[in-house]
PDB file of C-alpha atoms in Angstrom:
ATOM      1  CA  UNK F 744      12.977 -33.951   8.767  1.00  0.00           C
ATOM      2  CA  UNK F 745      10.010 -36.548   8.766  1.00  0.00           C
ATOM      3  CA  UNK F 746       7.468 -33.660   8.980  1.00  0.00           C
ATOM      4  CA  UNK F 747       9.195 -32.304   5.577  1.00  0.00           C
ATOM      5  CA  UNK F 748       8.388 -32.286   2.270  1.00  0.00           C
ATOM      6  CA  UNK F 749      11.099 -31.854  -1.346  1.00  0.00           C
ATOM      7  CA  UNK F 750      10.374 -31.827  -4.711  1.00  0.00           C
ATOM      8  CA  UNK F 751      13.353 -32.335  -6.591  1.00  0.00           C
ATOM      9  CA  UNK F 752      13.950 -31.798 -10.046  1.00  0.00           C
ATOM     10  CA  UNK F 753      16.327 -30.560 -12.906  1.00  0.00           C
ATOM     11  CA  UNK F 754      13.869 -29.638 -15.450  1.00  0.00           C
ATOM     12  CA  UNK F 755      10.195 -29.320 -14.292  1.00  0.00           C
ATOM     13  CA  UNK F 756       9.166 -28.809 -17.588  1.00  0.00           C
ATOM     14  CA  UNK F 757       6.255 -32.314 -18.280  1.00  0.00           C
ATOM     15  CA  UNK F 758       7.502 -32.395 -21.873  1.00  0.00           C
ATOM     16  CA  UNK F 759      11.322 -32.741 -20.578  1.00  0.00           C
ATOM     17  CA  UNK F 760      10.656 -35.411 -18.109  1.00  0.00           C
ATOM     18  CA  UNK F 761       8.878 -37.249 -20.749  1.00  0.00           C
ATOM     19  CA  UNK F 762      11.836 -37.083 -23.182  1.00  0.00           C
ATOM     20  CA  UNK F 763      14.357 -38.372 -19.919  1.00  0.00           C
ATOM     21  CA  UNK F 764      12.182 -41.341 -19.640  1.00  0.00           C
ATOM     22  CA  UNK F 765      12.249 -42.008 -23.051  1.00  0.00           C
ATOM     23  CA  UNK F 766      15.679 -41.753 -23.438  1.00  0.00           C
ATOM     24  CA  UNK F 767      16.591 -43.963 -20.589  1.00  0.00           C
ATOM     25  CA  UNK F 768      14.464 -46.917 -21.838  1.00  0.00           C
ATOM     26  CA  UNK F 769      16.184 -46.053 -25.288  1.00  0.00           C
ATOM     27  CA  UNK F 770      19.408 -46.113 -24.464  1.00  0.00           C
ATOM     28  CA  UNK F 771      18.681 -48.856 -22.215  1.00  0.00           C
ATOM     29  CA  UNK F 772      17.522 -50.817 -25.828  1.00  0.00           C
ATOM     30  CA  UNK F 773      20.309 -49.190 -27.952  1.00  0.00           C
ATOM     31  CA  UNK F 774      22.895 -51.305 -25.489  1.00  0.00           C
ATOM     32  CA  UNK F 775      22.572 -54.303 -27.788  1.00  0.00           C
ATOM     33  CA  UNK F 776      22.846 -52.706 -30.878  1.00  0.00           C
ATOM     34  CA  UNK F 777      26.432 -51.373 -30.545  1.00  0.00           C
ATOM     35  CA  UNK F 778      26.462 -50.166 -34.952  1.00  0.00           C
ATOM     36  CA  UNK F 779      25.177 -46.845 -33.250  1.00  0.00           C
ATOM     37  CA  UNK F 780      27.234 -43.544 -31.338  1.00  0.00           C
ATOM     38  CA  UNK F 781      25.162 -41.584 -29.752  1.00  0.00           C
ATOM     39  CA  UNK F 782      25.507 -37.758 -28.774  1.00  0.00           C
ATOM     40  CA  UNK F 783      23.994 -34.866 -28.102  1.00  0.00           C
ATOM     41  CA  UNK F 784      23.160 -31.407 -29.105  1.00  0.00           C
ATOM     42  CA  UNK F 785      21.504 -28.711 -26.438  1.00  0.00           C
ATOM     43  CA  UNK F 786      20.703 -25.357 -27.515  1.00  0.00           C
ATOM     44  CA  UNK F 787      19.822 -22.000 -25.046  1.00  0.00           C
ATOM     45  CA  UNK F 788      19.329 -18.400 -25.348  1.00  0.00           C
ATOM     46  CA  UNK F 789      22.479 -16.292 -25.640  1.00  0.00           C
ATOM     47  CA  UNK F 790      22.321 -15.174 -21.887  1.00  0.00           C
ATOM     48  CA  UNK F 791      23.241 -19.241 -20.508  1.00  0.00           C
ATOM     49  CA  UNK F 792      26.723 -19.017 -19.406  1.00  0.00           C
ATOM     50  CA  UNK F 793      26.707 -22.684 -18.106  1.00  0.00           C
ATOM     51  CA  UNK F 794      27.328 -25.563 -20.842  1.00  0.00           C
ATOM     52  CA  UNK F 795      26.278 -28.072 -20.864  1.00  0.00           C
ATOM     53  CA  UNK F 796      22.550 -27.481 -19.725  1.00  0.00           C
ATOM     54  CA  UNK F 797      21.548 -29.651 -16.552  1.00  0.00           C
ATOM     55  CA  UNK F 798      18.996 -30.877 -18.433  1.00  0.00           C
ATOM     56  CA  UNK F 799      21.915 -32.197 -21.204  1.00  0.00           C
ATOM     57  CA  UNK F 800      23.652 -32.983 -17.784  1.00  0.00           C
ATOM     58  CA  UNK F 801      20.659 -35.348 -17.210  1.00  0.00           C
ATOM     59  CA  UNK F 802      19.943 -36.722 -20.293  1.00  0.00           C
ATOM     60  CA  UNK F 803      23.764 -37.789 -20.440  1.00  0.00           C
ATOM     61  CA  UNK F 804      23.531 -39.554 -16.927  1.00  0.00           C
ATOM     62  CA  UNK F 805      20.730 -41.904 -18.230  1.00  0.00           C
ATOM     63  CA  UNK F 806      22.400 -42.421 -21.138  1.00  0.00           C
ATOM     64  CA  UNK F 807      25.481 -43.450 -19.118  1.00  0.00           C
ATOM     65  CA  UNK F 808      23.319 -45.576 -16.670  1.00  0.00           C
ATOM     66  CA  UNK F 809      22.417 -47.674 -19.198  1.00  0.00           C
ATOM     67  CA  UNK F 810      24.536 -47.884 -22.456  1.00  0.00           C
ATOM     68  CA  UNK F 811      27.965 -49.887 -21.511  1.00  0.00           C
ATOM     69  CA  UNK F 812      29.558 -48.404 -23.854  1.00  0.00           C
ATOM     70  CA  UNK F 813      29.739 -44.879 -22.762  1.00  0.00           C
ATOM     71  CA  UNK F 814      31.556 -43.925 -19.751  1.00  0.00           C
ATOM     72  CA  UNK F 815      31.681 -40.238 -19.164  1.00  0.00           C
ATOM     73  CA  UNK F 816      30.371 -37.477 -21.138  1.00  0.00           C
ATOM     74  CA  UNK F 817      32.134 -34.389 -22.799  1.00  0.00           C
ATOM     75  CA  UNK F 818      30.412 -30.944 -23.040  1.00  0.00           C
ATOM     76  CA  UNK F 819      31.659 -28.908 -25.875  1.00  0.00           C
ATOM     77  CA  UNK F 820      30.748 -25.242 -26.576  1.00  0.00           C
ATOM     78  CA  UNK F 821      30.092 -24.962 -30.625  1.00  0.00           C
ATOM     79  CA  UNK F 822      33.529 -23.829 -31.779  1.00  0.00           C
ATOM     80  CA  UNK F 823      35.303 -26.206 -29.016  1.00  0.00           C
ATOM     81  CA  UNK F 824      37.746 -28.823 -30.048  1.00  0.00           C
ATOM     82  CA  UNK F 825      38.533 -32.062 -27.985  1.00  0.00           C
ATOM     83  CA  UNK F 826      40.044 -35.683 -28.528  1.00  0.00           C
ATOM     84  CA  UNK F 827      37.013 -37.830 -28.222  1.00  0.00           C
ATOM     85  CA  UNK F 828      37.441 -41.610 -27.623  1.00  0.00           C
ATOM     86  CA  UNK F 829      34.522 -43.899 -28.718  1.00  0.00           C
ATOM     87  CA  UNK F 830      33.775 -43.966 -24.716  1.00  0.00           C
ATOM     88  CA  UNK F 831      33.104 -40.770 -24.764  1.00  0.00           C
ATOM     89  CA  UNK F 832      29.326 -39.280 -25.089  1.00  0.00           C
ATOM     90  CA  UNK F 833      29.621 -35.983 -26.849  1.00  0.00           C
ATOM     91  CA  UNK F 834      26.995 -32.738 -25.670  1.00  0.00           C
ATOM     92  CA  UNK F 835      27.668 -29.993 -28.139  1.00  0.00           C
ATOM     93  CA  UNK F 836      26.332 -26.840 -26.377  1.00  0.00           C
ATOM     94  CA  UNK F 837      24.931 -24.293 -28.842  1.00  0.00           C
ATOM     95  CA  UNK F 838      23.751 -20.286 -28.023  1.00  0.00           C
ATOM     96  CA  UNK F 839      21.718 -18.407 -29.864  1.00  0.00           C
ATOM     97  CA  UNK F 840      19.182 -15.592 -29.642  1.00  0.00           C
ATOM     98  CA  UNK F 841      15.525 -16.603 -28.205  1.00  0.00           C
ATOM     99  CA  UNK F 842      15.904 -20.024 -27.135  1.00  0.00           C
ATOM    100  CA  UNK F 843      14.247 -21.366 -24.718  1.00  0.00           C
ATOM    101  CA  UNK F 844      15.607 -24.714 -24.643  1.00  0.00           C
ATOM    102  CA  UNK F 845      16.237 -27.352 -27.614  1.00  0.00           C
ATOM    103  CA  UNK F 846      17.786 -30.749 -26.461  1.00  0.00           C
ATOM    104  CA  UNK F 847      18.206 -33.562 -29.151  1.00  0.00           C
ATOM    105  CA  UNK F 848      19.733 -37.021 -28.756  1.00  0.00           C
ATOM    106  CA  UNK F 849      21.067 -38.793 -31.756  1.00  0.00           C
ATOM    107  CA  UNK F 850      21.991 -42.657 -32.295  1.00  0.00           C
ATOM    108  CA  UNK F 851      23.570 -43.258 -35.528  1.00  0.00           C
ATOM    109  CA  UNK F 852      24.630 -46.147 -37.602  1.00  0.00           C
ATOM    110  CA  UNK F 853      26.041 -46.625 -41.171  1.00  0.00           C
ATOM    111  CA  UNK F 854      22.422 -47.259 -42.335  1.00  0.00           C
ATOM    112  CA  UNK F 855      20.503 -44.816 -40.585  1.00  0.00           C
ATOM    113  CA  UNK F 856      19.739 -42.519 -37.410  1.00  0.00           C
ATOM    114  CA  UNK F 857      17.398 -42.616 -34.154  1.00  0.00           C
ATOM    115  CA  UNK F 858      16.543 -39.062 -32.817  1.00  0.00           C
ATOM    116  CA  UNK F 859      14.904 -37.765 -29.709  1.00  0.00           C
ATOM    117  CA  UNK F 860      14.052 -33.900 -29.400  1.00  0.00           C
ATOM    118  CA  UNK F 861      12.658 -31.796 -26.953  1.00  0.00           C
ATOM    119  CA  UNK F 862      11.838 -28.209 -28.408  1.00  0.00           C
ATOM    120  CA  UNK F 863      10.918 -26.014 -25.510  1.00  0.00           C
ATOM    121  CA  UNK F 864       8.462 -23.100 -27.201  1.00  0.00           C
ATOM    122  CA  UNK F 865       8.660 -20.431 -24.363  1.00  0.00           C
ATOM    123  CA  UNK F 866       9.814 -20.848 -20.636  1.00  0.00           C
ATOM    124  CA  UNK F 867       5.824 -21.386 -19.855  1.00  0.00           C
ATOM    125  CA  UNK F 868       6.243 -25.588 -19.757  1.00  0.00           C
ATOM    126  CA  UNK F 869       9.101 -24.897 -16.702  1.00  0.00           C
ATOM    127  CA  UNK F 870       6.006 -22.792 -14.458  1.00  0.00           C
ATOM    128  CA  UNK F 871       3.174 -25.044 -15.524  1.00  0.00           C
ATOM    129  CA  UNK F 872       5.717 -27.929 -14.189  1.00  0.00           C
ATOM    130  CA  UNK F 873       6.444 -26.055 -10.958  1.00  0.00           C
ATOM    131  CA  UNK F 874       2.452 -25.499 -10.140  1.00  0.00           C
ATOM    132  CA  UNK F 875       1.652 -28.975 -11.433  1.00  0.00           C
ATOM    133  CA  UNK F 876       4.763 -30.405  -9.029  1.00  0.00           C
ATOM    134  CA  UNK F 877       3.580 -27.745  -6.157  1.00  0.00           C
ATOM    135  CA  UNK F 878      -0.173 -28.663  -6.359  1.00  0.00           C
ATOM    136  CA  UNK F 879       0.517 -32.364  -6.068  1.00  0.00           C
ATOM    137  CA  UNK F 880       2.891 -32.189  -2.943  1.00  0.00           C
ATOM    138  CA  UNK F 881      -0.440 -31.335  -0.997  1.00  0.00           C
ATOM    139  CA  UNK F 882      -0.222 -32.996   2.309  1.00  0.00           C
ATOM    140  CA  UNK F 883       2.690 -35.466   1.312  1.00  0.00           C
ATOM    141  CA  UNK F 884       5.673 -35.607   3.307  1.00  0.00           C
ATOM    142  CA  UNK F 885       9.157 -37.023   1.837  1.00  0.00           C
ATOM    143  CA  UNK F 886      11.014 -36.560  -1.111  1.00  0.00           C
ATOM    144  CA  UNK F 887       9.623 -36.627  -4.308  1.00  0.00           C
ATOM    145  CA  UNK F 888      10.850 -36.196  -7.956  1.00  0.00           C
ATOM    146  CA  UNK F 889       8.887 -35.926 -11.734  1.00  0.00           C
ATOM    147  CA  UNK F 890       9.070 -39.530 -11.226  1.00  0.00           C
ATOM    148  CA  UNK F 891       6.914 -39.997  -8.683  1.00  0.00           C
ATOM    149  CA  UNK F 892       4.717 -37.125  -9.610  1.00  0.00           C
ATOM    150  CA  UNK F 893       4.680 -38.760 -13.391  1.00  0.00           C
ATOM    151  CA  UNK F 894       4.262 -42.111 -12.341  1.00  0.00           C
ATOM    152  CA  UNK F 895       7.307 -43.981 -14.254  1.00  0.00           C
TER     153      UNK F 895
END
């Protein structure tokens, strides 16, 4: 395996790894400011049977990672009832004709609201991802991830 080479990743889109980085050093912040719940709202074209995205799936994990007040998350299709404790970190999974991918994190407090969107115009930012990821691997060995190829 030392002669190998792996790029791992569960969105290769630039603008989505962006947005996880983001969202980790926010929710990382919003840990000492416990007046705001988070949750989350992903979006896909009609044809996604999965719910909740694996790019919600991420975004949930480094939410979890780093706000102590979350412990698991709960992916609801729209139309989907559960009990939700304030330990819970909702993903409300949406479908709708010619979506390519819309992913939005919300803190909100009595006073106001902190949101993070990612709006994904066509499916072209996943290839451009793939080539930029593909391109870079050159003559590395290892496994590698957007971090490494971003440099976070």
């Amino acid at each position: 395996t030392e002669n190998k080479t792996l790029f791992t990743a569960t969105n290769f889109s630039i603008g989505v790894n962006i947005l996880f980085h983001i969202n980790e050093k926010l929710s990382h912040i919003m840990n000492g400011f416990s007046a705001y719940d988070v949750k989350m709202t992903e979006t896909h074209h009609l044809q996604k049977i999965d719910h909740p995205s694996g790019t919600a799936v991420t975004l949930a994990e480094g939410i979890l990672n780093h706000l102590d007040r979350k412990k698991k998350y709960v992916g609801l299709l729209e139309g989907e009832k559960a009990k939700l404790t304030s330990f819970d970190l909702q993903i409300l999974s949406k479908r709708a004709p010619d979506v390519a991918g819309f992913h939005k994190v919300t803190y909100e407090s009595p006073i106001d609201e902190i949101t993070l969107i990612h709006n994904a115009k066509s499916r072209l930012g996943f290839a451009q991802g793939a080539v930029l990821a593909a391109e870079w691997m050159q003559g590395k060995k290892g496994v590698y991830t957007m971090k490494e190829l971003l440099n976070f």
